[in-house]
């Protein structure tokens, strides 16, 4: 597959990775995927821990944008309701306790 260029960034199609295992080398049991893994290990060992940084991807992939937007809307409504409740004259002590939260909400 040809490289993909967007601005100054170079990339590739994810489906190209599957072809790395099919490209054989002149050593038995070796393919291009093995070579790429060895090069990463030698030149960029910090990248070997990359899969560990993806541990939350599985859980996140089960969420839909619509569900997140609905949840966000409910939370926003609850915060607005709380702020309205705090506007009452007998809520000064609670307003004082929640001053930092209320300030963050406005920004």
Short mmCIF file of N, CA, C and O in Angstrom, two decimals:
data_model
loop_
_atom_site.label_atom_id
_atom_site.label_comp_id
_atom_site.label_asym_id
_atom_site.label_seq_id
_atom_site.Cartn_x
_atom_site.Cartn_y
_atom_site.Cartn_z
N UNK A 1 0.84 -1.18 0.00
CA UNK A 1 0.00 0.00 0.00
C UNK A 1 0.88 1.24 0.00
O UNK A 1 1.93 1.26 0.63
N UNK A 2 0.43 2.24 -0.69
CA UNK A 2 1.18 3.49 -0.76
C UNK A 2 1.01 4.28 0.53
O UNK A 2 -0.03 4.22 1.17
N UNK A 3 2.04 5.03 0.88
CA UNK A 3 1.91 5.86 2.09
C UNK A 3 0.82 6.91 1.92
O UNK A 3 0.52 7.33 0.81
N UNK A 4 0.24 7.30 3.02
CA UNK A 4 -0.78 8.34 3.03
C UNK A 4 -0.13 9.60 3.57
O UNK A 4 0.54 9.55 4.60
N UNK A 5 -0.33 10.72 2.90
CA UNK A 5 0.25 11.97 3.36
C UNK A 5 -0.86 12.97 3.62
O UNK A 5 -1.75 13.16 2.81
N UNK A 6 -0.83 13.60 4.77
CA UNK A 6 -1.76 14.66 5.10
C UNK A 6 -0.94 15.76 5.74
O UNK A 6 -0.43 15.60 6.84
N UNK A 7 -0.75 16.83 5.04
CA UNK A 7 0.15 17.87 5.54
C UNK A 7 1.56 17.33 5.51
O UNK A 7 2.03 16.83 4.50
N UNK A 8 2.26 17.38 6.63
CA UNK A 8 3.62 16.84 6.71
C UNK A 8 3.66 15.46 7.35
O UNK A 8 4.73 14.93 7.62
N UNK A 9 2.50 14.87 7.63
CA UNK A 9 2.45 13.58 8.31
C UNK A 9 2.42 12.45 7.27
O UNK A 9 1.79 12.56 6.24
N UNK A 10 3.13 11.39 7.56
CA UNK A 10 3.11 10.20 6.71
C UNK A 10 2.43 9.09 7.50
O UNK A 10 2.52 9.04 8.72
N UNK A 11 1.72 8.22 6.83
CA UNK A 11 1.04 7.13 7.51
C UNK A 11 0.82 5.97 6.57
O UNK A 11 1.40 5.90 5.49
N UNK A 12 -0.03 5.06 6.96
CA UNK A 12 -0.33 3.88 6.16
C UNK A 12 -1.72 3.40 6.54
O UNK A 12 -2.27 3.78 7.56
N UNK A 13 -2.26 2.55 5.69
CA UNK A 13 -3.55 1.95 5.99
C UNK A 13 -3.34 0.83 7.00
O UNK A 13 -2.40 0.03 6.88
N UNK A 14 -4.20 0.73 8.01
CA UNK A 14 -4.10 -0.31 9.02
C UNK A 14 -4.12 -1.70 8.37
O UNK A 14 -3.43 -2.61 8.81
N UNK A 15 -4.88 -1.85 7.32
CA UNK A 15 -4.95 -3.16 6.65
C UNK A 15 -3.60 -3.59 6.10
O UNK A 15 -3.36 -4.78 5.89
N UNK A 16 -2.68 -2.64 5.90
CA UNK A 16 -1.34 -2.98 5.41
C UNK A 16 -0.57 -3.81 6.43
O UNK A 16 0.32 -4.59 6.07
N UNK A 17 -0.88 -3.64 7.71
CA UNK A 17 -0.17 -4.39 8.75
C UNK A 17 -0.36 -5.89 8.59
O UNK A 17 0.54 -6.68 8.89
N UNK A 18 -1.53 -6.29 8.11
CA UNK A 18 -1.80 -7.72 7.92
C UNK A 18 -0.86 -8.32 6.88
O UNK A 18 -0.53 -9.50 6.94
N UNK A 19 -0.43 -7.52 5.93
CA UNK A 19 0.45 -8.01 4.87
C UNK A 19 1.88 -8.22 5.34
O UNK A 19 2.65 -8.93 4.70
N UNK A 20 2.26 -7.61 6.47
CA UNK A 20 3.63 -7.77 6.97
C UNK A 20 3.95 -9.22 7.28
O UNK A 20 5.06 -9.69 7.07
N UNK A 21 2.97 -9.95 7.81
CA UNK A 21 3.20 -11.35 8.16
C UNK A 21 3.28 -12.22 6.91
O UNK A 21 3.87 -13.31 6.95
N UNK A 22 2.72 -11.76 5.80
CA UNK A 22 2.74 -12.55 4.56
C UNK A 22 4.01 -12.35 3.75
O UNK A 22 4.29 -13.12 2.83
N UNK A 23 4.77 -11.31 4.05
CA UNK A 23 6.00 -11.02 3.30
C UNK A 23 7.14 -11.79 3.94
O UNK A 23 7.60 -11.48 5.04
N UNK A 24 7.59 -12.83 3.26
CA UNK A 24 8.60 -13.74 3.81
C UNK A 24 10.01 -13.19 3.63
O UNK A 24 10.30 -12.44 2.71
N UNK A 25 10.89 -13.60 4.53
CA UNK A 25 12.31 -13.23 4.45
C UNK A 25 13.09 -14.45 3.96
O UNK A 25 12.55 -15.54 3.78
N UNK A 26 14.41 -14.25 3.77
CA UNK A 26 15.23 -15.37 3.32
C UNK A 26 15.64 -16.28 4.49
O UNK A 26 16.26 -17.30 4.27
N UNK A 27 15.28 -15.92 5.71
CA UNK A 27 15.54 -16.77 6.87
C UNK A 27 14.28 -17.58 7.15
O UNK A 27 13.17 -17.04 7.14
N UNK A 28 14.43 -18.86 7.44
CA UNK A 28 13.24 -19.66 7.75
C UNK A 28 12.52 -19.13 9.00
O UNK A 28 13.15 -18.77 9.99
N UNK A 29 11.20 -19.11 8.94
CA UNK A 29 10.40 -18.66 10.07
C UNK A 29 10.40 -17.16 10.30
O UNK A 29 9.88 -16.69 11.30
N UNK A 30 11.00 -16.41 9.40
CA UNK A 30 11.10 -14.96 9.55
C UNK A 30 10.23 -14.30 8.48
O UNK A 30 10.17 -14.77 7.35
N UNK A 31 9.55 -13.22 8.86
CA UNK A 31 8.80 -12.44 7.88
C UNK A 31 9.01 -10.96 8.18
O UNK A 31 9.73 -10.60 9.12
N UNK A 32 8.40 -10.11 7.40
CA UNK A 32 8.60 -8.68 7.56
C UNK A 32 8.09 -8.18 8.91
O UNK A 32 8.66 -7.26 9.49
N UNK A 33 7.06 -8.80 9.42
CA UNK A 33 6.55 -8.42 10.74
C UNK A 33 7.60 -8.66 11.82
O UNK A 33 7.80 -7.83 12.71
N UNK A 34 8.31 -9.79 11.75
CA UNK A 34 9.40 -10.06 12.70
C UNK A 34 10.47 -8.98 12.60
O UNK A 34 10.98 -8.49 13.61
N UNK A 35 10.83 -8.63 11.36
CA UNK A 35 11.86 -7.61 11.14
C UNK A 35 11.44 -6.26 11.74
O UNK A 35 12.22 -5.61 12.43
N UNK A 36 10.19 -5.87 11.49
CA UNK A 36 9.69 -4.60 12.03
C UNK A 36 9.72 -4.63 13.55
O UNK A 36 10.15 -3.66 14.20
N UNK A 37 9.31 -5.74 14.15
CA UNK A 37 9.33 -5.86 15.61
C UNK A 37 10.75 -5.77 16.16
O UNK A 37 10.99 -5.11 17.18
N UNK A 38 11.71 -6.38 15.48
CA UNK A 38 13.11 -6.30 15.93
C UNK A 38 13.64 -4.88 15.81
O UNK A 38 14.37 -4.41 16.69
N UNK A 39 13.29 -4.19 14.74
CA UNK A 39 13.73 -2.80 14.56
C UNK A 39 13.14 -1.90 15.64
O UNK A 39 13.83 -1.03 16.19
N UNK A 40 11.89 -2.10 15.96
CA UNK A 40 11.27 -1.32 17.03
C UNK A 40 11.97 -1.60 18.35
O UNK A 40 12.25 -0.69 19.13
N UNK A 41 12.24 -2.87 18.60
CA UNK A 41 12.91 -3.25 19.85
C UNK A 41 14.29 -2.61 19.95
O UNK A 41 14.69 -2.13 21.01
N UNK A 42 15.02 -2.53 18.84
CA UNK A 42 16.37 -1.96 18.83
C UNK A 42 16.38 -0.43 18.84
O UNK A 42 17.18 0.18 19.55
N UNK A 43 15.49 0.18 18.07
CA UNK A 43 15.56 1.63 17.89
C UNK A 43 14.60 2.42 18.78
O UNK A 43 14.86 3.56 19.12
N UNK A 44 13.46 1.83 19.11
CA UNK A 44 12.44 2.53 19.89
C UNK A 44 11.82 1.61 20.93
O UNK A 44 10.62 1.33 20.90
N UNK A 45 12.60 1.15 21.90
CA UNK A 45 12.07 0.19 22.89
C UNK A 45 10.90 0.75 23.70
O UNK A 45 10.06 -0.01 24.19
N UNK A 46 10.80 2.07 23.80
CA UNK A 46 9.68 2.67 24.53
C UNK A 46 8.34 2.37 23.87
O UNK A 46 7.29 2.35 24.53
N UNK A 47 8.35 2.10 22.56
CA UNK A 47 7.10 1.79 21.86
C UNK A 47 6.56 0.41 22.21
O UNK A 47 5.38 0.13 21.99
N UNK A 48 7.39 -0.45 22.78
CA UNK A 48 6.94 -1.79 23.13
C UNK A 48 5.91 -1.77 24.26
O UNK A 48 5.14 -2.72 24.41
N UNK A 49 5.87 -0.71 25.02
CA UNK A 49 4.88 -0.60 26.09
C UNK A 49 3.58 0.05 25.61
O UNK A 49 2.64 0.20 26.38
N UNK A 50 3.51 0.39 24.34
CA UNK A 50 2.32 1.04 23.80
C UNK A 50 1.03 0.25 24.02
O UNK A 50 0.02 0.83 24.43
N UNK A 51 1.01 -1.07 23.81
CA UNK A 51 -0.24 -1.80 24.04
C UNK A 51 -0.77 -1.66 25.46
O UNK A 51 -1.98 -1.65 25.68
N UNK A 52 0.09 -1.52 26.44
CA UNK A 52 -0.35 -1.35 27.82
C UNK A 52 -1.12 -0.05 28.00
O UNK A 52 -2.01 0.05 28.85
N UNK A 53 -0.81 0.95 27.18
CA UNK A 53 -1.51 2.24 27.26
C UNK A 53 -2.90 2.17 26.64
O UNK A 53 -3.68 3.11 26.74
N UNK A 54 -3.21 1.07 25.99
CA UNK A 54 -4.51 0.92 25.32
C UNK A 54 -5.49 0.07 26.12
O UNK A 54 -6.51 -0.35 25.59
N UNK A 55 -5.21 -0.17 27.39
CA UNK A 55 -6.03 -1.08 28.17
C UNK A 55 -7.48 -0.62 28.30
O UNK A 55 -8.38 -1.44 28.47
N UNK A 56 -7.74 0.66 28.20
CA UNK A 56 -9.10 1.17 28.37
C UNK A 56 -9.87 1.25 27.05
O UNK A 56 -11.05 1.58 27.05
N UNK A 57 -9.22 0.93 25.96
CA UNK A 57 -9.87 1.03 24.65
C UNK A 57 -11.07 0.09 24.54
O UNK A 57 -12.10 0.46 24.00
N UNK A 58 -10.94 -1.12 25.09
CA UNK A 58 -12.06 -2.07 25.02
C UNK A 58 -13.30 -1.53 25.68
O UNK A 58 -14.40 -1.58 25.11
N UNK A 59 -13.15 -0.99 26.88
CA UNK A 59 -14.31 -0.41 27.58
C UNK A 59 -14.84 0.81 26.84
O UNK A 59 -16.05 0.99 26.73
N UNK A 60 -13.96 1.64 26.35
CA UNK A 60 -14.39 2.86 25.65
C UNK A 60 -15.10 2.53 24.34
O UNK A 60 -16.01 3.26 23.94
N UNK A 61 -14.72 1.44 23.70
CA UNK A 61 -15.34 1.11 22.42
C UNK A 61 -16.80 0.70 22.56
O UNK A 61 -17.54 0.70 21.59
N UNK A 62 -17.21 0.35 23.76
CA UNK A 62 -18.61 -0.04 23.99
C UNK A 62 -19.52 1.17 24.17
O UNK A 62 -20.74 1.03 24.23
N UNK A 63 -18.95 2.35 24.28
CA UNK A 63 -19.74 3.56 24.46
C UNK A 63 -20.08 4.17 23.12
O UNK A 63 -19.26 4.19 22.21
N UNK A 64 -21.27 4.68 23.02
CA UNK A 64 -21.65 5.37 21.79
C UNK A 64 -21.64 6.87 22.04
O UNK A 64 -21.81 7.33 23.17
N UNK A 65 -21.46 7.60 20.98
CA UNK A 65 -21.47 9.07 21.10
C UNK A 65 -22.82 9.54 21.62
O UNK A 65 -22.90 10.42 22.48
N UNK A 66 -23.89 8.94 21.14
CA UNK A 66 -25.23 9.35 21.56
C UNK A 66 -25.41 9.13 23.07
O UNK A 66 -25.97 9.99 23.76
N UNK A 67 -24.94 7.99 23.57
CA UNK A 67 -25.07 7.72 25.01
C UNK A 67 -24.26 8.71 25.83
O UNK A 67 -24.71 9.18 26.88
N UNK A 68 -23.06 9.04 25.37
CA UNK A 68 -22.23 10.01 26.07
C UNK A 68 -22.86 11.40 26.08
O UNK A 68 -22.86 12.09 27.10
N UNK A 69 -23.40 11.80 24.94
CA UNK A 69 -24.05 13.10 24.86
C UNK A 69 -25.29 13.16 25.75
O UNK A 69 -25.54 14.17 26.41
N UNK A 70 -26.04 12.07 25.81
CA UNK A 70 -27.21 12.01 26.68
C UNK A 70 -26.81 12.12 28.15
O UNK A 70 -27.41 12.87 28.92
N UNK A 71 -25.76 11.38 28.53
CA UNK A 71 -25.27 11.43 29.91
C UNK A 71 -24.76 12.83 30.26
O UNK A 71 -25.04 13.36 31.33
N UNK A 72 -24.04 13.43 29.33
CA UNK A 72 -23.52 14.79 29.54
C UNK A 72 -24.68 15.78 29.71
O UNK A 72 -24.65 16.65 30.58
N UNK A 73 -25.71 15.62 28.91
CA UNK A 73 -26.87 16.49 28.99
C UNK A 73 -27.56 16.34 30.35
O UNK A 73 -27.96 17.34 30.96
N UNK A 74 -27.69 15.11 30.83
CA UNK A 74 -28.30 14.88 32.14
C UNK A 74 -27.47 15.53 33.25
O UNK A 74 -28.01 16.16 34.16
N UNK A 75 -26.15 15.37 33.17
CA UNK A 75 -25.28 15.97 34.18
C UNK A 75 -25.37 17.49 34.17
O UNK A 75 -25.43 18.14 35.22
N UNK A 76 -25.39 18.04 32.98
CA UNK A 76 -25.51 19.50 32.85
C UNK A 76 -26.83 19.98 33.46
O UNK A 76 -26.87 20.98 34.18
N UNK A 77 -27.89 19.24 33.22
CA UNK A 77 -29.20 19.58 33.77
C UNK A 77 -29.18 19.49 35.29
O UNK A 77 -29.74 20.37 35.98
N UNK A 78 -28.54 18.46 35.82
CA UNK A 78 -28.46 18.31 37.28
C UNK A 78 -27.65 19.44 37.91
O UNK A 78 -28.01 19.95 38.98
N UNK A 79 -26.57 19.84 37.27
CA UNK A 79 -25.76 20.94 37.79
C UNK A 79 -26.56 22.24 37.74
O UNK A 79 -26.54 23.03 38.69
N UNK A 80 -27.29 22.46 36.67
CA UNK A 80 -28.12 23.67 36.58
C UNK A 80 -29.19 23.67 37.66
O UNK A 80 -29.45 24.71 38.28
N UNK A 81 -29.78 22.51 37.91
CA UNK A 81 -30.79 22.40 38.96
C UNK A 81 -30.16 22.69 40.33
O UNK A 81 -30.76 23.40 41.15
N UNK A 82 -28.97 22.17 40.56
CA UNK A 82 -28.27 22.43 41.81
C UNK A 82 -27.99 23.92 41.97
O UNK A 82 -28.21 24.50 43.04
N UNK A 83 -27.53 24.56 40.91
CA UNK A 83 -27.24 25.99 40.97
C UNK A 83 -28.50 26.79 41.27
O UNK A 83 -28.48 27.76 42.04
N UNK A 84 -29.61 26.38 40.66
CA UNK A 84 -30.88 27.06 40.92
C UNK A 84 -31.28 26.89 42.39
O UNK A 84 -31.73 27.84 43.03
N UNK A 85 -31.10 25.69 42.92
CA UNK A 85 -31.41 25.43 44.33
C UNK A 85 -30.53 26.28 45.24
O UNK A 85 -31.01 26.80 46.25
N UNK A 86 -29.27 26.43 44.86
CA UNK A 86 -28.33 27.20 45.69
C UNK A 86 -28.62 28.70 45.67
O UNK A 86 -28.10 29.45 46.49
N UNK A 87 -29.44 29.14 44.72
CA UNK A 87 -29.80 30.56 44.66
C UNK A 87 -30.75 30.95 45.78
O UNK A 87 -30.98 32.13 46.02
N UNK A 88 -31.32 29.97 46.47
CA UNK A 88 -32.26 30.25 47.56
C UNK A 88 -31.59 31.01 48.70
O UNK A 88 -30.40 30.85 48.96
N UNK A 89 -32.35 31.86 49.39
CA UNK A 89 -31.78 32.71 50.45
C UNK A 89 -31.25 31.91 51.64
O UNK A 89 -30.33 32.35 52.33
N UNK A 90 -31.77 30.73 51.87
CA UNK A 90 -31.34 29.95 53.04
C UNK A 90 -30.21 28.98 52.70
O UNK A 90 -29.92 28.08 53.47
N UNK A 91 -29.56 29.15 51.56
CA UNK A 91 -28.52 28.23 51.12
C UNK A 91 -27.11 28.83 51.16
O UNK A 91 -26.18 28.30 50.56
N UNK A 92 -26.93 29.92 51.87
CA UNK A 92 -25.63 30.61 51.90
C UNK A 92 -24.51 29.69 52.37
O UNK A 92 -23.42 29.68 51.79
N UNK A 93 -24.72 28.91 53.41
CA UNK A 93 -23.66 28.02 53.94
C UNK A 93 -23.25 26.99 52.87
O UNK A 93 -22.06 26.74 52.67
N UNK A 94 -24.23 26.43 52.17
CA UNK A 94 -23.92 25.46 51.12
C UNK A 94 -23.23 26.14 49.94
O UNK A 94 -22.30 25.59 49.35
N UNK A 95 -23.66 27.35 49.60
CA UNK A 95 -23.01 28.11 48.51
C UNK A 95 -21.54 28.34 48.85
O UNK A 95 -20.67 28.22 47.99
N UNK A 96 -21.26 28.68 50.10
CA UNK A 96 -19.87 28.91 50.52
C UNK A 96 -19.03 27.63 50.38
O UNK A 96 -17.89 27.68 49.94
N UNK A 97 -19.62 26.49 50.75
CA UNK A 97 -18.90 25.23 50.65
C UNK A 97 -18.65 24.83 49.20
O UNK A 97 -17.65 24.21 48.88
N UNK A 98 -19.54 25.20 48.32
CA UNK A 98 -19.45 24.79 46.91
C UNK A 98 -18.91 25.88 46.01
O UNK A 98 -18.99 25.79 44.80
N UNK A 99 -18.32 26.92 46.57
CA UNK A 99 -17.85 28.07 45.79
C UNK A 99 -16.88 27.66 44.69
O UNK A 99 -17.00 28.11 43.55
N UNK A 100 -15.93 26.78 45.00
CA UNK A 100 -14.93 26.36 43.99
C UNK A 100 -15.61 25.61 42.85
O UNK A 100 -15.31 25.84 41.67
N UNK A 101 -16.55 24.72 43.20
CA UNK A 101 -17.27 23.97 42.16
C UNK A 101 -18.06 24.91 41.27
O UNK A 101 -18.05 24.79 40.05
N UNK A 102 -18.75 25.84 41.89
CA UNK A 102 -19.57 26.78 41.13
C UNK A 102 -18.71 27.65 40.21
O UNK A 102 -19.10 27.97 39.10
N UNK A 103 -17.53 28.03 40.68
CA UNK A 103 -16.63 28.83 39.86
C UNK A 103 -16.14 28.02 38.66
O UNK A 103 -16.09 28.51 37.54
N UNK A 104 -15.79 26.75 38.89
CA UNK A 104 -15.35 25.87 37.80
C UNK A 104 -16.46 25.67 36.77
O UNK A 104 -16.20 25.58 35.58
N UNK A 105 -17.67 25.59 37.23
CA UNK A 105 -18.81 25.38 36.33
C UNK A 105 -18.96 26.55 35.37
O UNK A 105 -19.27 26.39 34.21
N UNK A 106 -18.70 27.75 35.87
CA UNK A 106 -18.86 28.94 35.04
C UNK A 106 -17.75 29.09 34.01
O UNK A 106 -17.93 29.70 32.98
N UNK A 107 -16.60 28.50 34.26
CA UNK A 107 -15.49 28.65 33.31
C UNK A 107 -15.43 27.52 32.32
O UNK A 107 -16.23 26.72 32.18
#
